[in-house]
């Protein structure tokens, strides 16, 4: 077999056996930004643009320090407006009652639970990227983990909102927690809804700690730079100095007195891997518990043993899609971000989407097959109604978006073309929302045909969901504005400059 | 730099990567002889015994076949995953997984007697059981003899194709050093994994779930996938530890590789438990008779101790032991856990298959000498032939393009 391959030359160059090309001469389509090498003997670079360590700090801190692009304020105001609409809807709900939603009997769980599961699921990609890929020593994760973890936190906040307002009498929401009270009323410990409270609560706590702890050195960098700017502030107006002081002290408080000494780094590394280890089972357990909400019941179409891993795969699937939905525009909007989030990174994420999407497809197939194989007429009927009943359109959207659409990433062009990935990522987000919708509307045709009904949402349902998107985007834009979007120290760690044995490395 | 290259050629020299001629021959012969004797005893026990003894012998031989199949399939899935994720560290360990994977034809031979005598233990093939059974009638278009055999041909066809292609790509690279073979293997592994997911799941339905043909669980295929891949990792670690003691792979497979294999073993132990627990828990909680009956048998009639042993032996004990970093880095402890997990994987399969065999008046039959010999037969022959396979090729894929990364692999944290 011939060993000639289009990227032969590039491989040699990257391995240092050929001189570096003139910039632009090499950039032919097959290699994209230079990271799409397929030669198995070559590892593509993780950071592009011949950067040294200082320029990494400059670029990433710059995003938080400099004025954002013109797009930021309108985007932030829009997100805020949507969040405000959502808040109004929630106020209307609380003052009036859950009757303002489209819930009926038998569909006692509507959009609220769909949104809850959708948001929790989205969070999972952040934990997978930061914890599981860390344990698997996947270095490409360093450029996206901070971003994805932030997404996790905000998604879980949005998720937690829905059960809270779904309880009907919101002022009794504290009943969800096993708090001793004078009436000796306890939550039902045998109910998966209670386990959800614990699972999601644990998940939020651990994710927040993991995210925050990982960010401390980078916040300290921002702090030091803020103070430096303050000291060099001759010629600044009083207001600017005051803002600068607030910035410096806020970062200072958040950095918790971090000094960049050896011992601190050693402890940091140790706690990072420990938290990664603790977060790893959470990736599986949280959505498994969410799946129990459905699967422990004896509703046909809900009670099936594959639910836990199937929900986990779906969660990672939708989460990666959401990361891509946010990452691809950010990559265009923030100068220099493409040097870190390379086409290779996007390609890897697309592959994970195809894998998890196929797992979800496998689970759909198994559910259908076993429903038939079970010879239980109720099981069979539930699936026939799902695919061909009044909600056939939702089922159709689900299959198209979740099983068929990710298969486009078998083609290299599709998984390396950012605008196209962006479109597919949105399609996947829609599909995963509909998956939960399909599951929930299984209720509309239960055991008693006389009580079958059709569920449709009201405008309050729709706008509350839109409001949660607004809340999510508001948080996210604030994160992009004020915090280090990429893990500065981790990115530096995977650069050749950090390797003392490398020609460009530290030990000269 | 020159120094490093000289080191590498020394590491990959024949003395370090090839076993001496005749190595392992005694072990292989001993295993094959033991396999021959146990198979003879199985046949003897079955021929001389009554109808129930015949069923017991076949069911346990089936368990033995499934043990070997699980090792081969698990190894193949692992090879595919390692190719897919471009795992550099695995360059020096992959050959042993490939050796196990290439044993699929042996599994096919073990399957033949099971396939021929299937009606003895697969009750749905027996009109005595299915006459007037509406549940069977509903699934007869899937569970019927011709389709059962057609499916078996499809599964083995796919497995033989992928295992032999992947094996040849790797062995061929040893001689011609063409690194694009790795790219080819990677490409194959992508759609290969998809096909493996479907074939292993349906094979599990056919050969294990249908033993109790009224019962069903969507998780069943995943349960075996989880168990097989974990046990393949254990076997790989065990082979590497033995080879290291035999004096090859010095500097190629180090404590670092064993450490990572130990982590994978730990991970798959947890994953198996997660899948097994989810399946049990959802059925227990739902408490619908048509689903609980499968576990009901395994909780009563003397099978309960086996269930408890499985939960502790296949999960709790290895979980606790492998949690410790020193245990994963100590070859003796790791090898002990690996053997332990291999044994408990056999128990897992026994626990799934054997309770479906009853005496004519419906009583369970516990583990006996016939079970022991029937399981040992195929397993010993499999290992006997595997030893020969290992000795016949370089113990690492010497020209793997990722070899440098494999050699340099370290766990810093």
Short mmCIF file of N, CA and C in Angstrom, two decimals, chain B residues 173-310:
data_model
loop_
_atom_site.label_atom_id
_atom_site.label_comp_id
_atom_site.label_asym_id
_atom_site.label_seq_id
_atom_site.Cartn_x
_atom_site.Cartn_y
_atom_site.Cartn_z
N UNK B 173 0.94 -4.89 9.99
CA UNK B 173 1.75 -3.72 10.29
C UNK B 173 3.10 -4.12 10.91
N UNK B 174 3.11 -5.24 11.61
CA UNK B 174 4.36 -5.72 12.20
C UNK B 174 5.42 -5.89 11.11
N UNK B 175 4.98 -6.41 9.94
CA UNK B 175 5.99 -6.70 8.93
C UNK B 175 6.21 -5.52 7.99
N UNK B 176 5.15 -4.82 7.56
CA UNK B 176 5.42 -3.78 6.57
C UNK B 176 5.49 -2.37 7.17
N UNK B 177 5.14 -2.22 8.44
CA UNK B 177 5.32 -0.91 9.09
C UNK B 177 4.48 0.21 8.50
N UNK B 178 3.44 -0.15 7.76
CA UNK B 178 2.61 0.89 7.14
C UNK B 178 1.67 1.49 8.17
N UNK B 179 1.91 2.75 8.52
CA UNK B 179 1.10 3.32 9.61
C UNK B 179 -0.32 3.62 9.18
N UNK B 180 -0.58 3.65 7.87
CA UNK B 180 -1.95 3.92 7.43
C UNK B 180 -2.88 2.75 7.73
N UNK B 181 -2.28 1.60 8.04
CA UNK B 181 -3.12 0.49 8.49
C UNK B 181 -3.87 0.88 9.77
N UNK B 182 -3.21 1.66 10.61
CA UNK B 182 -3.88 2.11 11.85
C UNK B 182 -5.07 2.99 11.52
N UNK B 183 -4.90 3.84 10.49
CA UNK B 183 -6.01 4.71 10.09
C UNK B 183 -7.17 3.87 9.57
N UNK B 184 -6.82 2.81 8.81
CA UNK B 184 -7.86 1.91 8.30
C UNK B 184 -8.61 1.23 9.43
N UNK B 185 -7.81 0.74 10.39
CA UNK B 185 -8.43 0.06 11.53
C UNK B 185 -9.35 1.01 12.27
N UNK B 186 -8.93 2.25 12.35
CA UNK B 186 -9.73 3.24 13.05
C UNK B 186 -11.06 3.44 12.33
N UNK B 187 -10.97 3.56 11.02
CA UNK B 187 -12.18 3.78 10.22
C UNK B 187 -13.15 2.61 10.41
N UNK B 188 -12.58 1.41 10.32
CA UNK B 188 -13.41 0.20 10.46
C UNK B 188 -14.10 0.15 11.82
N UNK B 189 -13.37 0.59 12.83
CA UNK B 189 -13.89 0.48 14.18
C UNK B 189 -15.13 1.34 14.38
N UNK B 190 -15.24 2.43 13.60
CA UNK B 190 -16.35 3.34 13.83
C UNK B 190 -17.68 2.64 13.55
N UNK B 191 -17.84 2.15 12.31
CA UNK B 191 -19.11 1.47 12.03
C UNK B 191 -19.12 0.09 12.67
N UNK B 192 -17.91 -0.44 12.91
CA UNK B 192 -17.83 -1.74 13.57
C UNK B 192 -18.50 -1.70 14.94
N UNK B 193 -18.27 -0.62 15.68
CA UNK B 193 -18.85 -0.52 17.02
C UNK B 193 -20.37 -0.51 16.96
N UNK B 194 -20.89 0.16 15.95
CA UNK B 194 -22.35 0.21 15.77
C UNK B 194 -22.90 -1.21 15.57
N UNK B 195 -22.20 -1.94 14.70
CA UNK B 195 -22.66 -3.31 14.41
C UNK B 195 -22.48 -4.19 15.64
N UNK B 196 -21.38 -3.98 16.35
CA UNK B 196 -21.15 -4.78 17.57
C UNK B 196 -22.24 -4.54 18.60
N UNK B 197 -22.67 -3.27 18.74
CA UNK B 197 -23.70 -2.96 19.72
C UNK B 197 -24.97 -3.74 19.41
N UNK B 198 -25.34 -3.76 18.14
CA UNK B 198 -26.58 -4.45 17.77
C UNK B 198 -26.44 -5.96 17.88
N UNK B 199 -25.31 -6.50 17.36
CA UNK B 199 -25.18 -7.95 17.36
C UNK B 199 -25.04 -8.51 18.78
N UNK B 200 -24.26 -7.84 19.64
CA UNK B 200 -24.12 -8.40 20.99
C UNK B 200 -25.46 -8.32 21.73
N UNK B 201 -26.19 -7.23 21.53
CA UNK B 201 -27.48 -7.11 22.23
C UNK B 201 -28.43 -8.22 21.79
N UNK B 202 -28.53 -8.41 20.49
CA UNK B 202 -29.47 -9.44 20.03
C UNK B 202 -28.97 -10.84 20.32
N UNK B 203 -27.65 -11.03 20.31
CA UNK B 203 -27.12 -12.34 20.69
C UNK B 203 -27.49 -12.62 22.15
N UNK B 204 -27.42 -11.59 22.98
CA UNK B 204 -27.80 -11.77 24.39
C UNK B 204 -29.28 -12.12 24.49
N UNK B 205 -30.10 -11.47 23.69
CA UNK B 205 -31.53 -11.81 23.69
C UNK B 205 -31.72 -13.27 23.27
N UNK B 206 -31.03 -13.65 22.21
CA UNK B 206 -31.24 -14.98 21.64
C UNK B 206 -30.73 -16.08 22.55
N UNK B 207 -29.52 -15.90 23.03
CA UNK B 207 -28.84 -17.02 23.67
C UNK B 207 -29.00 -17.02 25.18
N UNK B 208 -29.46 -15.91 25.75
CA UNK B 208 -29.64 -15.90 27.20
C UNK B 208 -31.06 -15.54 27.60
N UNK B 209 -31.55 -14.40 27.05
CA UNK B 209 -32.87 -13.96 27.50
C UNK B 209 -33.94 -14.96 27.05
N UNK B 210 -33.79 -15.53 25.86
CA UNK B 210 -34.85 -16.39 25.34
C UNK B 210 -34.89 -17.74 26.06
N UNK B 211 -33.88 -18.01 26.92
CA UNK B 211 -33.96 -19.24 27.72
C UNK B 211 -35.21 -19.21 28.58
N UNK B 212 -35.59 -17.98 28.97
CA UNK B 212 -36.83 -17.79 29.71
C UNK B 212 -37.69 -16.93 28.79
N UNK B 213 -38.36 -17.58 27.85
CA UNK B 213 -38.83 -16.82 26.69
C UNK B 213 -40.05 -15.96 26.97
N UNK B 214 -40.62 -16.05 28.16
CA UNK B 214 -41.70 -15.12 28.49
C UNK B 214 -41.15 -13.79 28.96
N UNK B 215 -39.93 -13.83 29.46
CA UNK B 215 -39.38 -12.68 30.16
C UNK B 215 -38.70 -11.73 29.18
N UNK B 216 -38.65 -10.45 29.54
CA UNK B 216 -38.05 -9.45 28.65
C UNK B 216 -37.49 -8.31 29.48
N UNK B 217 -36.43 -7.70 28.97
CA UNK B 217 -35.87 -6.51 29.61
C UNK B 217 -35.06 -5.76 28.56
N UNK B 218 -35.35 -4.47 28.41
CA UNK B 218 -34.65 -3.69 27.37
C UNK B 218 -33.16 -3.56 27.68
N UNK B 219 -32.81 -3.69 28.95
CA UNK B 219 -31.43 -3.48 29.38
C UNK B 219 -30.55 -4.70 29.12
N UNK B 220 -31.17 -5.85 28.79
CA UNK B 220 -30.44 -7.11 28.83
C UNK B 220 -29.15 -7.09 28.00
N UNK B 221 -29.23 -6.54 26.79
CA UNK B 221 -28.04 -6.50 25.93
C UNK B 221 -26.93 -5.66 26.55
N UNK B 222 -27.29 -4.55 27.13
CA UNK B 222 -26.29 -3.65 27.72
C UNK B 222 -25.61 -4.32 28.92
N UNK B 223 -26.39 -5.11 29.65
CA UNK B 223 -25.85 -5.82 30.81
C UNK B 223 -24.67 -6.70 30.40
N UNK B 224 -24.82 -7.40 29.30
CA UNK B 224 -23.73 -8.28 28.89
C UNK B 224 -22.58 -7.54 28.28
N UNK B 225 -22.92 -6.50 27.55
CA UNK B 225 -21.86 -5.64 27.02
C UNK B 225 -20.98 -5.14 28.17
N UNK B 226 -21.65 -4.68 29.23
CA UNK B 226 -20.91 -4.12 30.37
C UNK B 226 -20.04 -5.19 31.04
N UNK B 227 -20.59 -6.38 31.19
CA UNK B 227 -19.82 -7.44 31.83
C UNK B 227 -18.66 -7.91 30.97
N UNK B 228 -18.92 -8.09 29.67
CA UNK B 228 -17.91 -8.63 28.75
C UNK B 228 -16.71 -7.71 28.65
N UNK B 229 -16.98 -6.42 28.53
CA UNK B 229 -15.87 -5.50 28.30
C UNK B 229 -15.00 -5.40 29.55
N UNK B 230 -15.63 -5.51 30.70
CA UNK B 230 -14.85 -5.47 31.94
C UNK B 230 -13.98 -6.70 32.09
N UNK B 231 -14.54 -7.84 31.74
CA UNK B 231 -13.79 -9.07 31.92
C UNK B 231 -12.67 -9.17 30.88
N UNK B 232 -12.89 -8.57 29.71
CA UNK B 232 -11.82 -8.54 28.71
C UNK B 232 -10.64 -7.70 29.21
N UNK B 233 -10.95 -6.60 29.88
CA UNK B 233 -9.89 -5.77 30.46
C UNK B 233 -9.11 -6.56 31.50
N UNK B 234 -9.84 -7.32 32.32
CA UNK B 234 -9.17 -8.12 33.35
C UNK B 234 -8.24 -9.14 32.71
N UNK B 235 -8.74 -9.81 31.67
CA UNK B 235 -7.91 -10.84 31.03
C UNK B 235 -6.66 -10.20 30.43
N UNK B 236 -6.83 -9.04 29.83
CA UNK B 236 -5.69 -8.34 29.22
C UNK B 236 -4.64 -8.05 30.29
N UNK B 237 -5.08 -7.53 31.43
CA UNK B 237 -4.14 -7.24 32.52
C UNK B 237 -3.43 -8.51 32.96
N UNK B 238 -4.20 -9.60 33.07
CA UNK B 238 -3.63 -10.87 33.52
C UNK B 238 -2.55 -11.36 32.55
N UNK B 239 -2.86 -11.33 31.26
CA UNK B 239 -1.90 -11.78 30.25
C UNK B 239 -0.63 -10.93 30.32
N UNK B 240 -0.81 -9.62 30.44
CA UNK B 240 0.37 -8.74 30.46
C UNK B 240 1.23 -9.03 31.68
N UNK B 241 0.59 -9.27 32.81
CA UNK B 241 1.37 -9.54 34.03
C UNK B 241 2.16 -10.83 33.85
N UNK B 242 1.52 -11.85 33.27
CA UNK B 242 2.22 -13.12 33.06
C UNK B 242 3.37 -12.92 32.07
N UNK B 243 3.13 -12.17 31.01
CA UNK B 243 4.18 -11.96 30.00
C UNK B 243 5.35 -11.18 30.60
N UNK B 244 5.03 -10.23 31.45
CA UNK B 244 6.11 -9.48 32.09
C UNK B 244 6.98 -10.41 32.95
N UNK B 245 6.33 -11.33 33.59
CA UNK B 245 7.10 -12.29 34.41
C UNK B 245 7.93 -13.21 33.53
N UNK B 246 7.42 -13.44 32.30
CA UNK B 246 8.17 -14.30 31.38
C UNK B 246 9.38 -13.58 30.81
N UNK B 247 9.55 -12.30 31.15
CA UNK B 247 10.77 -11.61 30.78
C UNK B 247 10.71 -10.83 29.48
N UNK B 248 9.53 -10.65 28.92
CA UNK B 248 9.44 -9.78 27.74
C UNK B 248 8.71 -8.49 28.14
N UNK B 249 8.64 -7.55 27.21
CA UNK B 249 7.91 -6.28 27.38
C UNK B 249 8.56 -5.38 28.41
N UNK B 250 9.82 -5.60 28.70
CA UNK B 250 10.52 -4.74 29.63
C UNK B 250 10.51 -3.31 29.10
N UNK B 251 9.96 -2.39 29.87
CA UNK B 251 9.92 -0.99 29.42
C UNK B 251 8.82 -0.69 28.43
N UNK B 252 8.13 -1.74 27.97
CA UNK B 252 7.02 -1.49 27.03
C UNK B 252 5.70 -1.43 27.79
N UNK B 253 5.51 -2.47 28.60
CA UNK B 253 4.33 -2.44 29.47
C UNK B 253 4.84 -2.30 30.90
N UNK B 254 4.56 -1.17 31.47
CA UNK B 254 5.10 -0.88 32.80
C UNK B 254 3.98 -0.84 33.81
N UNK B 255 4.38 -0.54 35.02
CA UNK B 255 3.41 -0.34 36.09
C UNK B 255 2.36 0.68 35.69
N UNK B 256 2.76 1.66 34.88
CA UNK B 256 1.83 2.71 34.47
C UNK B 256 0.68 2.14 33.64
N UNK B 257 1.03 1.23 32.76
CA UNK B 257 -0.03 0.62 31.94
C UNK B 257 -0.95 -0.23 32.80
N UNK B 258 -0.34 -0.98 33.72
CA UNK B 258 -1.16 -1.81 34.61
C UNK B 258 -2.07 -0.93 35.44
N UNK B 259 -1.54 0.19 35.88
CA UNK B 259 -2.33 1.12 36.67
C UNK B 259 -3.57 1.55 35.88
N UNK B 260 -3.36 1.89 34.62
CA UNK B 260 -4.50 2.35 33.83
C UNK B 260 -5.47 1.21 33.53
N UNK B 261 -4.92 0.02 33.31
CA UNK B 261 -5.83 -1.12 33.12
C UNK B 261 -6.64 -1.36 34.39
N UNK B 262 -5.98 -1.19 35.53
CA UNK B 262 -6.68 -1.33 36.81
C UNK B 262 -7.80 -0.32 36.93
N UNK B 263 -7.54 0.91 36.45
CA UNK B 263 -8.59 1.93 36.48
C UNK B 263 -9.76 1.51 35.60
N UNK B 264 -9.43 0.96 34.43
CA UNK B 264 -10.52 0.54 33.54
C UNK B 264 -11.30 -0.61 34.17
N UNK B 265 -10.57 -1.55 34.80
CA UNK B 265 -11.27 -2.66 35.47
C UNK B 265 -12.22 -2.11 36.52
N UNK B 266 -11.71 -1.17 37.29
CA UNK B 266 -12.54 -0.54 38.32
C UNK B 266 -13.77 0.11 37.69
N UNK B 267 -13.52 0.87 36.63
CA UNK B 267 -14.62 1.57 35.96
C UNK B 267 -15.67 0.60 35.45
N UNK B 268 -15.24 -0.51 34.85
CA UNK B 268 -16.21 -1.44 34.28
C UNK B 268 -16.91 -2.26 35.37
N UNK B 269 -16.22 -2.48 36.49
CA UNK B 269 -16.90 -3.12 37.62
C UNK B 269 -18.08 -2.25 38.06
N UNK B 270 -17.81 -0.94 38.15
CA UNK B 270 -18.88 -0.03 38.56
C UNK B 270 -19.96 0.02 37.49
N UNK B 271 -19.55 0.06 36.25
CA UNK B 271 -20.53 0.15 35.16
C UNK B 271 -21.42 -1.08 35.13
N UNK B 272 -20.82 -2.24 35.29
CA UNK B 272 -21.61 -3.48 35.33
C UNK B 272 -22.62 -3.42 36.47
N UNK B 273 -22.14 -2.96 37.63
CA UNK B 273 -23.04 -2.90 38.78
C UNK B 273 -24.16 -1.90 38.55
N UNK B 274 -23.81 -0.80 37.90
CA UNK B 274 -24.81 0.22 37.61
C UNK B 274 -25.91 -0.34 36.70
N UNK B 275 -25.49 -1.05 35.67
CA UNK B 275 -26.47 -1.61 34.74
C UNK B 275 -27.26 -2.71 35.44
N UNK B 276 -26.55 -3.58 36.14
CA UNK B 276 -27.23 -4.69 36.82
C UNK B 276 -28.20 -4.19 37.87
N UNK B 277 -27.76 -3.20 38.63
CA UNK B 277 -28.64 -2.66 39.67
C UNK B 277 -29.86 -1.99 39.04
N UNK B 278 -29.64 -1.18 38.01
CA UNK B 278 -30.77 -0.48 37.39
C UNK B 278 -31.81 -1.48 36.90
N UNK B 279 -31.32 -2.56 36.28
CA UNK B 279 -32.25 -3.57 35.77
C UNK B 279 -33.03 -4.21 36.91
N UNK B 280 -32.29 -4.61 37.94
CA UNK B 280 -32.96 -5.26 39.07
C UNK B 280 -33.92 -4.30 39.76
N UNK B 281 -33.41 -3.10 40.01
CA UNK B 281 -34.15 -2.14 40.81
C UNK B 281 -35.48 -1.74 40.14
N UNK B 282 -35.43 -1.49 38.84
CA UNK B 282 -36.65 -1.05 38.16
C UNK B 282 -37.69 -2.16 38.15
N UNK B 283 -37.22 -3.38 38.01
CA UNK B 283 -38.16 -4.49 38.00
C UNK B 283 -38.71 -4.73 39.40
N UNK B 284 -37.82 -4.66 40.39
CA UNK B 284 -38.25 -4.85 41.77
C UNK B 284 -39.28 -3.78 42.16
N UNK B 285 -39.00 -2.54 41.79
CA UNK B 285 -39.88 -1.44 42.19
C UNK B 285 -41.22 -1.53 41.46
N UNK B 286 -41.17 -1.86 40.17
CA UNK B 286 -42.41 -1.99 39.40
C UNK B 286 -43.27 -3.13 39.91
N UNK B 287 -42.60 -4.23 40.29
CA UNK B 287 -43.28 -5.37 40.92
C UNK B 287 -44.41 -5.93 40.06
N UNK B 288 -44.15 -6.09 38.78
CA UNK B 288 -45.13 -6.72 37.88
C UNK B 288 -44.72 -8.18 37.71
N UNK B 289 -45.63 -9.12 37.96
CA UNK B 289 -45.25 -10.54 37.97
C UNK B 289 -44.52 -10.99 36.71
N UNK B 290 -44.96 -10.53 35.54
CA UNK B 290 -44.34 -11.02 34.32
C UNK B 290 -42.87 -10.60 34.22
N UNK B 291 -42.47 -9.56 34.96
CA UNK B 291 -41.07 -9.16 34.96
C UNK B 291 -40.31 -9.73 36.16
N UNK B 292 -40.98 -9.75 37.33
CA UNK B 292 -40.25 -10.18 38.53
C UNK B 292 -39.96 -11.67 38.54
N UNK B 293 -40.69 -12.43 37.72
CA UNK B 293 -40.53 -13.89 37.78
C UNK B 293 -39.07 -14.30 37.54
N UNK B 294 -38.38 -13.55 36.70
CA UNK B 294 -37.00 -13.90 36.37
C UNK B 294 -36.12 -13.79 37.60
N UNK B 295 -36.30 -12.71 38.36
CA UNK B 295 -35.52 -12.53 39.58
C UNK B 295 -36.07 -13.40 40.71
N UNK B 296 -37.36 -13.68 40.65
CA UNK B 296 -37.97 -14.50 41.70
C UNK B 296 -37.28 -15.86 41.78
N UNK B 297 -37.05 -16.47 40.61
CA UNK B 297 -36.36 -17.76 40.59
C UNK B 297 -34.99 -17.65 41.25
N UNK B 298 -34.31 -16.54 40.96
CA UNK B 298 -32.93 -16.38 41.45
C UNK B 298 -32.88 -15.90 42.89
N UNK B 299 -34.03 -15.65 43.46
CA UNK B 299 -34.06 -15.28 44.88
C UNK B 299 -34.58 -16.42 45.74
N UNK B 300 -35.02 -17.49 45.11
CA UNK B 300 -35.58 -18.58 45.89
C UNK B 300 -34.94 -19.88 45.44
N UNK B 301 -35.42 -20.98 45.98
CA UNK B 301 -35.01 -22.30 45.48
C UNK B 301 -33.51 -22.52 45.53
N UNK B 302 -32.85 -21.93 46.51
CA UNK B 302 -31.42 -22.17 46.63
C UNK B 302 -30.54 -21.28 45.77
N UNK B 303 -31.14 -20.48 44.90
CA UNK B 303 -30.31 -19.61 44.06
C UNK B 303 -29.93 -18.32 44.76
N UNK B 304 -30.58 -18.02 45.88
CA UNK B 304 -30.32 -16.75 46.56
C UNK B 304 -28.84 -16.56 46.92
N UNK B 305 -28.18 -17.61 47.49
CA UNK B 305 -26.75 -17.41 47.81
C UNK B 305 -25.93 -17.03 46.57
N UNK B 306 -26.30 -17.57 45.42
CA UNK B 306 -25.57 -17.22 44.20
C UNK B 306 -25.76 -15.74 43.88
N UNK B 307 -27.00 -15.26 44.05
CA UNK B 307 -27.28 -13.84 43.77
C UNK B 307 -26.47 -12.94 44.69
N UNK B 308 -26.44 -13.30 45.98
CA UNK B 308 -25.69 -12.50 46.94
C UNK B 308 -24.20 -12.54 46.62
N UNK B 309 -23.72 -13.76 46.31
CA UNK B 309 -22.30 -13.90 45.98
C UNK B 309 -21.95 -13.04 44.77
N UNK B 310 -22.87 -12.99 43.83
CA UNK B 310 -22.63 -12.20 42.63
C UNK B 310 -22.50 -10.72 42.96
#
